[in-house]
PDB file of C-alpha atoms in Angstrom:
ATOM      1  CA  MET A 246      71.896 115.144  79.309  1.00 51.00           C
ATOM      2  CA  LEU A 247      74.877 115.433  80.151  1.00 47.00           C
ATOM      3  CA  THR A 248      77.641 115.653  77.979  1.00 49.00           C
ATOM      4  CA  ARG A 249      81.421 114.433  78.511  1.00 46.00           C
ATOM      5  CA  THR A 250      81.936 118.224  78.193  1.00 46.00           C
ATOM      6  CA  SER A 251      79.279 118.579  81.147  1.00 46.00           C
ATOM      7  CA  HIS A 252      80.589 115.960  82.780  1.00 45.00           C
ATOM      8  CA  PHE A 253      84.679 116.565  82.802  1.00 41.00           C
ATOM      9  CA  SER A 254      83.321 120.598  83.934  1.00 44.00           C
ATOM     10  CA  THR A 255      81.527 119.502  86.838  1.00 42.00           C
ATOM     11  CA  GLY A 256      84.203 117.221  87.619  1.00 46.00           C
ATOM     12  CA  LEU A 257      87.220 120.016  87.735  1.00 41.00           C
ATOM     13  CA  PHE A 258      84.367 122.326  89.555  1.00 37.00           C
ATOM     14  CA  LEU A 259      84.081 119.464  92.400  1.00 38.00           C
ATOM     15  CA  CYS A 260      87.753 118.791  91.809  1.00 38.00           C
ATOM     16  CA  VAL A 261      88.800 122.758  92.449  1.00 37.00           C
ATOM     17  CA  VAL A 262      86.174 123.043  95.503  1.00 35.00           C
ATOM     18  CA  LEU A 263      87.507 119.449  97.834  1.00 39.00           C
ATOM     19  CA  LEU A 264      91.123 121.834  96.625  1.00 40.00           C
ATOM     20  CA  LEU A 265      90.315 124.500  98.205  1.00 40.00           C
ATOM     21  CA  GLY A 266      87.036 123.458 100.346  1.00 41.00           C
ATOM     22  CA  ILE A 267      89.670 122.288 102.968  1.00 39.00           C
ATOM     23  CA  PRO A 268      89.241 123.702 106.200  1.00 40.00           C
ATOM     24  CA  SER A 269      92.330 126.778 106.578  1.00 39.00           C
ATOM     25  CA  ALA A 270      91.515 127.892 110.360  1.00 41.00           C
ATOM     26  CA  ARG A 271      94.125 127.897 112.816  1.00 63.00           C
ATOM     27  CA  ALA A 272      94.777 127.919 116.585  1.00 70.00           C
ATOM     28  CA  ALA A 273      95.390 130.571 118.228  1.00 85.00           C
ATOM     29  CA  LEU A 274      97.864 130.128 119.576  1.00 97.00           C
ATOM     30  CA  LEU A 275      99.416 132.375 122.907  1.00 98.00           C
ATOM     31  CA  ASN A 276     103.071 133.852 123.621  1.00 98.00           C
ATOM     32  CA  PRO A 277     104.240 131.195 120.331  1.00 98.00           C
ATOM     33  CA  SER A 278     107.868 133.303 120.743  1.00 98.00           C
ATOM     34  CA  PHE A 279     108.216 132.726 124.465  1.00 98.00           C
ATOM     35  CA  GLU A 280     108.532 136.463 124.928  1.00 98.00           C
ATOM     36  CA  ASN A 281     106.714 137.140 127.431  1.00 98.00           C
ATOM     37  CA  PRO A 282     107.703 136.783 130.736  1.00 98.00           C
ATOM     38  CA  ASN A 283     110.583 139.549 130.158  1.00 98.00           C
ATOM     39  CA  ALA A 284     113.468 137.793 131.234  1.00 98.00           C
ATOM     40  CA  SER A 285     116.294 140.628 130.874  1.00 97.00           C
ATOM     41  CA  ALA A 286     117.000 140.386 134.198  1.00 97.00           C
ATOM     42  CA  GLY A 287     117.818 136.907 134.089  1.00 98.00           C
ATOM     43  CA  ASP A 288     115.788 133.587 133.057  1.00 98.00           C
ATOM     44  CA  GLN A 289     112.657 132.728 133.998  1.00 98.00           C
ATOM     45  CA  TYR A 290     111.092 129.200 134.705  1.00 98.00           C
ATOM     46  CA  GLY A 291     108.330 128.417 131.968  1.00 98.00           C
ATOM     47  CA  SER A 292     106.504 131.115 129.400  1.00 98.00           C
ATOM     48  CA  ALA A 293     103.510 133.406 129.753  1.00 98.00           C
ATOM     49  CA  ASN A 294      99.884 130.973 127.904  1.00 98.00           C
ATOM     50  CA  TRP A 295     102.341 128.018 128.546  1.00 98.00           C
ATOM     51  CA  GLY A 296     101.724 124.728 130.954  1.00 98.00           C
ATOM     52  CA  ALA A 297     105.749 124.829 132.404  1.00 98.00           C
ATOM     53  CA  PHE A 298     107.044 120.660 133.039  1.00 98.00           C
ATOM     54  CA  ASN A 299     110.513 119.755 134.700  1.00 98.00           C
ATOM     55  CA  ASP A 300     113.183 122.639 132.995  1.00 98.00           C
ATOM     56  CA  ALA A 301     112.285 124.706 131.174  1.00 98.00           C
ATOM     57  CA  TYR A 302     112.895 128.228 131.117  1.00 98.00           C
ATOM     58  CA  THR A 303     112.002 131.728 128.586  1.00 98.00           C
ATOM     59  CA  THR A 304     115.701 132.602 128.195  1.00 98.00           C
ATOM     60  CA  ILE A 305     117.318 135.633 126.594  1.00 98.00           C
ATOM     61  CA  ASN A 306     121.008 134.119 126.463  1.00 98.00           C
ATOM     62  CA  VAL A 307     120.950 133.400 123.274  1.00 98.00           C
ATOM     63  CA  THR A 308     120.005 134.521 119.801  1.00 98.00           C
ATOM     64  CA  PRO A 309     116.273 133.939 119.258  1.00 98.00           C
ATOM     65  CA  ASN A 310     114.910 132.956 115.827  1.00 98.00           C
ATOM     66  CA  SER A 311     112.877 136.371 115.218  1.00 98.00           C
ATOM     67  CA  GLY A 312     111.907 138.537 118.250  1.00 98.00           C
ATOM     68  CA  THR A 313     114.368 139.021 121.983  1.00 98.00           C
ATOM     69  CA  GLN A 314     113.392 135.635 123.099  1.00 98.00           C
ATOM     70  CA  ALA A 315     113.427 132.126 123.164  1.00 99.00           C
ATOM     71  CA  LEU A 316     112.629 128.782 125.570  1.00 99.00           C
ATOM     72  CA  LYS A 317     115.520 126.604 126.989  1.00 98.00           C
ATOM     73  CA  VAL A 318     115.025 123.546 128.227  1.00 98.00           C
ATOM     74  CA  PHE A 319     117.065 120.636 129.713  1.00 97.00           C
ATOM     75  CA  GLY A 320     116.927 117.710 132.150  1.00 96.00           C
ATOM     76  CA  PRO A 321     115.029 116.616 133.843  1.00 96.00           C
ATOM     77  CA  PHE A 322     117.647 114.990 135.593  1.00 93.00           C
ATOM     78  CA  PHE A 323     116.722 111.254 135.424  1.00 93.00           C
ATOM     79  CA  GLN A 324     116.539 108.777 133.364  1.00 92.00           C
ATOM     80  CA  PHE A 325     113.653 108.639 130.257  1.00 94.00           C
ATOM     81  CA  GLY A 326     112.241 111.394 131.595  1.00 95.00           C
ATOM     82  CA  GLY A 327     111.149 114.642 129.656  1.00 97.00           C
ATOM     83  CA  ALA A 328     110.871 118.650 130.128  1.00 98.00           C
ATOM     84  CA  GLY A 329     109.650 121.304 128.232  1.00 98.00           C
ATOM     85  CA  VAL A 330     106.012 122.654 128.036  1.00 98.00           C
ATOM     86  CA  VAL A 331     102.408 122.164 126.850  1.00 98.00           C
ATOM     87  CA  GLN A 332      99.587 124.635 125.395  1.00 98.00           C
ATOM     88  CA  GLY A 333      96.367 123.010 124.665  1.00 97.00           C
ATOM     89  CA  GLY A 334      91.965 122.998 125.081  1.00 96.00           C
ATOM     90  CA  PHE A 335      91.090 123.311 121.476  1.00 98.00           C
ATOM     91  CA  ALA A 336      88.577 121.990 120.577  1.00 97.00           C
ATOM     92  CA  ALA A 337      89.781 118.737 117.963  1.00 98.00           C
ATOM     93  CA  THR A 338      87.146 116.597 116.523  1.00 98.00           C
ATOM     94  CA  PRO A 339      87.720 112.561 115.226  1.00 98.00           C
ATOM     95  CA  GLY A 340      89.440 112.314 111.442  1.00 98.00           C
ATOM     96  CA  GLN A 341      90.629 116.429 111.676  1.00 98.00           C
ATOM     97  CA  ALA A 342      94.026 116.315 111.185  1.00 98.00           C
ATOM     98  CA  TRP A 343      96.196 118.604 112.625  1.00 98.00           C
ATOM     99  CA  GLN A 344      99.551 120.118 112.384  1.00 98.00           C
ATOM    100  CA  ALA A 345     102.173 121.158 115.298  1.00 98.00           C
ATOM    101  CA  SER A 346     105.297 122.768 114.488  1.00 98.00           C
ATOM    102  CA  ALA A 347     108.367 125.190 115.927  1.00 98.00           C
ATOM    103  CA  PHE A 348     112.416 126.234 115.601  1.00 98.00           C
ATOM    104  CA  LEU A 349     114.579 124.516 117.849  1.00 99.00           C
ATOM    105  CA  ARG A 350     118.064 125.148 118.821  1.00 98.00           C
ATOM    106  CA  ASN A 351     121.279 122.925 118.895  1.00 98.00           C
ATOM    107  CA  ASP A 352     123.866 125.853 120.498  1.00 98.00           C
ATOM    108  CA  SER A 353     127.331 125.301 120.641  1.00 98.00           C
ATOM    109  CA  ALA A 354     127.609 127.576 124.284  1.00 97.00           C
ATOM    110  CA  ASP A 355     125.161 124.003 126.154  1.00 97.00           C
ATOM    111  CA  PRO A 356     124.106 121.818 123.679  1.00 98.00           C
ATOM    112  CA  ILE A 357     122.438 118.487 123.330  1.00 97.00           C
ATOM    113  CA  GLN A 358     124.889 116.206 124.835  1.00 96.00           C
ATOM    114  CA  GLY A 359     124.177 112.095 124.313  1.00 95.00           C
ATOM    115  CA  ALA A 360     121.072 110.276 122.899  1.00 95.00           C
ATOM    116  CA  ASN A 361     119.099 113.082 124.470  1.00 97.00           C
ATOM    117  CA  PHE A 362     117.045 114.680 121.977  1.00 98.00           C
ATOM    118  CA  ALA A 363     114.025 116.431 121.345  1.00 98.00           C
ATOM    119  CA  VAL A 364     110.746 117.086 119.966  1.00 98.00           C
ATOM    120  CA  VAL A 365     107.005 118.372 118.488  1.00 98.00           C
ATOM    121  CA  LYS A 366     104.261 116.289 119.498  1.00 98.00           C
ATOM    122  CA  VAL A 367     100.430 117.065 119.271  1.00 98.00           C
ATOM    123  CA  GLU A 368      98.887 115.424 121.330  1.00 98.00           C
ATOM    124  CA  PHE A 369      94.768 114.421 121.167  1.00 98.00           C
ATOM    125  CA  LEU A 370      92.763 114.704 124.150  1.00 98.00           C
ATOM    126  CA  ASP A 371      88.656 113.587 125.014  1.00 98.00           C
ATOM    127  CA  ALA A 372      85.773 115.018 127.045  1.00 98.00           C
ATOM    128  CA  GLY A 373      87.745 113.784 130.692  1.00 98.00           C
ATOM    129  CA  ASN A 374      91.584 115.016 129.409  1.00 97.00           C
ATOM    130  CA  ASN A 375      93.494 111.700 128.974  1.00 98.00           C
ATOM    131  CA  VAL A 376      95.977 111.636 126.461  1.00 98.00           C
ATOM    132  CA  LEU A 377      93.474 109.674 123.749  1.00 98.00           C
ATOM    133  CA  SER A 378      97.982 109.249 121.267  1.00 98.00           C
ATOM    134  CA  GLY A 379      99.890 111.246 119.960  1.00 98.00           C
ATOM    135  CA  PHE A 380     102.479 112.095 116.459  1.00 98.00           C
ATOM    136  CA  GLU A 381     105.759 113.610 116.659  1.00 98.00           C
ATOM    137  CA  SER A 382     108.422 115.041 115.523  1.00 98.00           C
ATOM    138  CA  PRO A 383     111.671 113.011 113.815  1.00 98.00           C
ATOM    139  CA  HIS A 384     114.018 113.372 116.506  1.00 98.00           C
ATOM    140  CA  PHE A 385     116.401 116.280 117.370  1.00 98.00           C
ATOM    141  CA  THR A 386     119.158 114.847 118.680  1.00 98.00           C
ATOM    142  CA  ALA A 387     123.233 115.871 119.454  1.00 97.00           C
ATOM    143  CA  ALA A 388     123.585 115.618 116.032  1.00 97.00           C
ATOM    144  CA  ASN A 389     121.661 117.603 114.041  1.00 98.00           C
ATOM    145  CA  LEU A 390     123.921 121.193 113.098  1.00 98.00           C
ATOM    146  CA  GLN A 391     125.107 123.752 116.282  1.00 98.00           C
ATOM    147  CA  ASN A 392     123.436 127.554 115.543  1.00 98.00           C
ATOM    148  CA  VAL A 393     121.177 127.720 113.220  1.00 98.00           C
ATOM    149  CA  TRP A 394     117.573 126.796 114.022  1.00 98.00           C
ATOM    150  CA  THR A 395     115.447 123.456 112.174  1.00 98.00           C
ATOM    151  CA  GLN A 396     111.776 123.890 111.909  1.00 98.00           C
ATOM    152  CA  GLU A 397     110.578 120.205 113.090  1.00 98.00           C
ATOM    153  CA  VAL A 398     107.040 119.518 112.847  1.00 98.00           C
ATOM    154  CA  ALA A 399     104.212 116.544 113.134  1.00 98.00           C
ATOM    155  CA  ILE A 400     101.392 115.737 111.972  1.00 98.00           C
ATOM    156  CA  GLY A 401      98.579 113.249 113.817  1.00 98.00           C
ATOM    157  CA  THR A 402      95.497 112.795 113.035  1.00 98.00           C
ATOM    158  CA  ALA A 403      92.344 113.077 115.641  1.00 98.00           C
ATOM    159  CA  PRO A 404      91.032 108.989 117.069  1.00 98.00           C
ATOM    160  CA  VAL A 405      87.828 109.282 118.119  1.00 98.00           C
ATOM    161  CA  ASN A 406      86.908 110.263 121.082  1.00 98.00           C
ATOM    162  CA  THR A 407      88.469 113.377 120.683  1.00 98.00           C
ATOM    163  CA  THR A 408      86.978 116.873 121.829  1.00 98.00           C
ATOM    164  CA  SER A 409      90.788 118.564 122.954  1.00 98.00           C
ATOM    165  CA  ALA A 410      93.961 118.477 121.339  1.00 98.00           C
ATOM    166  CA  GLN A 411      97.085 120.475 122.524  1.00 98.00           C
ATOM    167  CA  ILE A 412     101.562 121.053 121.258  1.00 98.00           C
ATOM    168  CA  VAL A 413     103.713 119.624 123.390  1.00 98.00           C
ATOM    169  CA  LEU A 414     107.523 120.939 123.166  1.00 98.00           C
ATOM    170  CA  VAL A 415     110.265 118.794 124.932  1.00 98.00           C
ATOM    171  CA  HIS A 416     113.287 117.674 125.362  1.00 98.00           C
ATOM    172  CA  VAL A 417     113.940 113.669 126.761  1.00 98.00           C
ATOM    173  CA  GLN A 418     116.846 112.790 129.311  1.00 95.00           C
ATOM    174  CA  LEU A 419     118.418 108.797 127.448  1.00 92.00           C
ATOM    175  CA  ASN A 420     121.319 109.104 129.492  1.00 87.00           C
ATOM    176  CA  SER A 421     122.194 106.899 132.358  1.00 87.00           C
ATOM    177  CA  PRO A 422     123.917 108.491 134.021  1.00 90.00           C
ATOM    178  CA  VAL A 423     122.126 111.705 133.295  1.00 89.00           C
ATOM    179  CA  THR A 424     123.771 114.467 131.147  1.00 90.00           C
ATOM    180  CA  GLY A 425     124.004 117.654 131.026  1.00 91.00           C
ATOM    181  CA  GLY A 426     122.564 119.604 127.721  1.00 96.00           C
ATOM    182  CA  SER A 427     119.498 122.156 126.682  1.00 98.00           C
ATOM    183  CA  VAL A 428     117.772 122.712 123.603  1.00 98.00           C
ATOM    184  CA  PHE A 429     115.927 125.419 122.629  1.00 99.00           C
ATOM    185  CA  PHE A 430     112.127 125.925 121.479  1.00 99.00           C
ATOM    186  CA  ASP A 431     110.922 129.086 119.151  1.00 98.00           C
ATOM    187  CA  ASP A 432     108.180 130.523 117.088  1.00 98.00           C
ATOM    188  CA  ALA A 433     105.869 127.459 117.266  1.00 98.00           C
ATOM    189  CA  ALA A 434     102.501 126.634 114.880  1.00 98.00           C
ATOM    190  CA  PHE A 435     100.354 124.258 115.481  1.00 98.00           C
ATOM    191  CA  GLY A 436      95.988 124.053 114.160  1.00 97.00           C
ATOM    192  CA  LEU A 437      94.530 122.510 111.464  1.00 97.00           C
ATOM    193  CA  SER A 438      96.525 120.555 108.617  1.00 92.00           C
ATOM    194  CA  VAL A 439      96.357 121.925 105.703  1.00 81.00           C
ATOM    195  CA  PRO A 440      97.991 121.599 102.775  1.00 68.00           C
ATOM    196  CA  GLU A 441     100.889 124.951 101.491  1.00 54.00           C
ATOM    197  CA  PRO A 442      99.145 128.385  99.399  1.00 55.00           C
ATOM    198  CA  ALA A 443     101.709 126.907  97.385  1.00 47.00           C
ATOM    199  CA  SER A 444     100.802 123.920  96.620  1.00 46.00           C
ATOM    200  CA  LEU A 445      97.093 124.591  95.919  1.00 48.00           C
ATOM    201  CA  SER A 446      98.349 127.220  93.517  1.00 50.00           C
ATOM    202  CA  LEU A 447     100.332 124.139  91.475  1.00 48.00           C
ATOM    203  CA  ALA A 448      97.293 121.973  91.666  1.00 47.00           C
ATOM    204  CA  ALA A 449      94.502 125.097  90.514  1.00 48.00           C
ATOM    205  CA  ILE A 450      97.269 125.659  87.563  1.00 48.00           C
ATOM    206  CA  GLY A 451      96.808 121.624  87.242  1.00 50.00           C
ATOM    207  CA  LEU A 452      93.168 121.640  86.454  1.00 45.00           C
ATOM    208  CA  ALA A 453      93.250 125.253  84.975  1.00 51.00           C
ATOM    209  CA  GLY A 454      95.800 123.740  82.171  1.00 52.00           C
ATOM    210  CA  PHE A 455      93.629 119.770  81.768  1.00 47.00           C
ATOM    211  CA  GLY A 456      90.827 121.940  81.150  1.00 53.00           C
ATOM    212  CA  LEU A 457      92.562 124.164  77.931  1.00 48.00           C
ATOM    213  CA  ARG A 458      93.704 120.917  76.990  1.00 52.00           C
ATOM    214  CA  ARG A 459      89.578 119.543  76.486  1.00 53.00           C
ATOM    215  CA  ARG A 460      88.905 121.877  75.680  1.00 52.00           C
ATOM    216  CA  ARG A 461      90.942 122.248  72.972  1.00 54.00           C
ATOM    217  CA  ARG A 462      90.136 119.129  71.978  1.00 54.00           C
ATOM    218  CA  CYS A 463      86.290 119.276  71.869  1.00 52.00           C
ATOM    219  CA  ILE A 464      85.951 122.609  69.981  1.00 57.00           C
TER     220      ILE A 464
END
């Protein structure tokens, strides 16, 4: 027969297992900081290991968040159009929470214009590569502070029939008539959404303190 103390010990153990047993796998993004191809001789269309659509270029003509290069995206010069890059093919299953992030910059040399904006997206696809659902970060706009790298994050849960996940970095053209202006991306990351290590440490400390307090009561 379990005592109240035994019940508590068992419950504490299960809580710790649940907290520390959360999947910690991260998708291995290729070229997350846009260091390839070499753009020292001029901007290069797209970026290695990313699928580019419309106007997206690897560049050295901005102060990067890290490394020596970043991704410049603008246009595509028709209303409601999008330009950017995508990297996918990461195996995913229904119910998983995935997180996409990147650092974005609104640079004073070529700032975002009017109502145009940029986002980081998580998208889930089925076996036929059809997009089932997408989740966006908050809009990064002309109102964002210039010449500062800001991390934006999108988190979403995979729906039924999901077989893969992908990250999309996109600039959306809303202005009419269309205008110029660019957004810069750097240091992208993608994978299963997990608590920060600090959060896990705080939770473990809290549970340990609770256990000590319970032990004192039983003495």
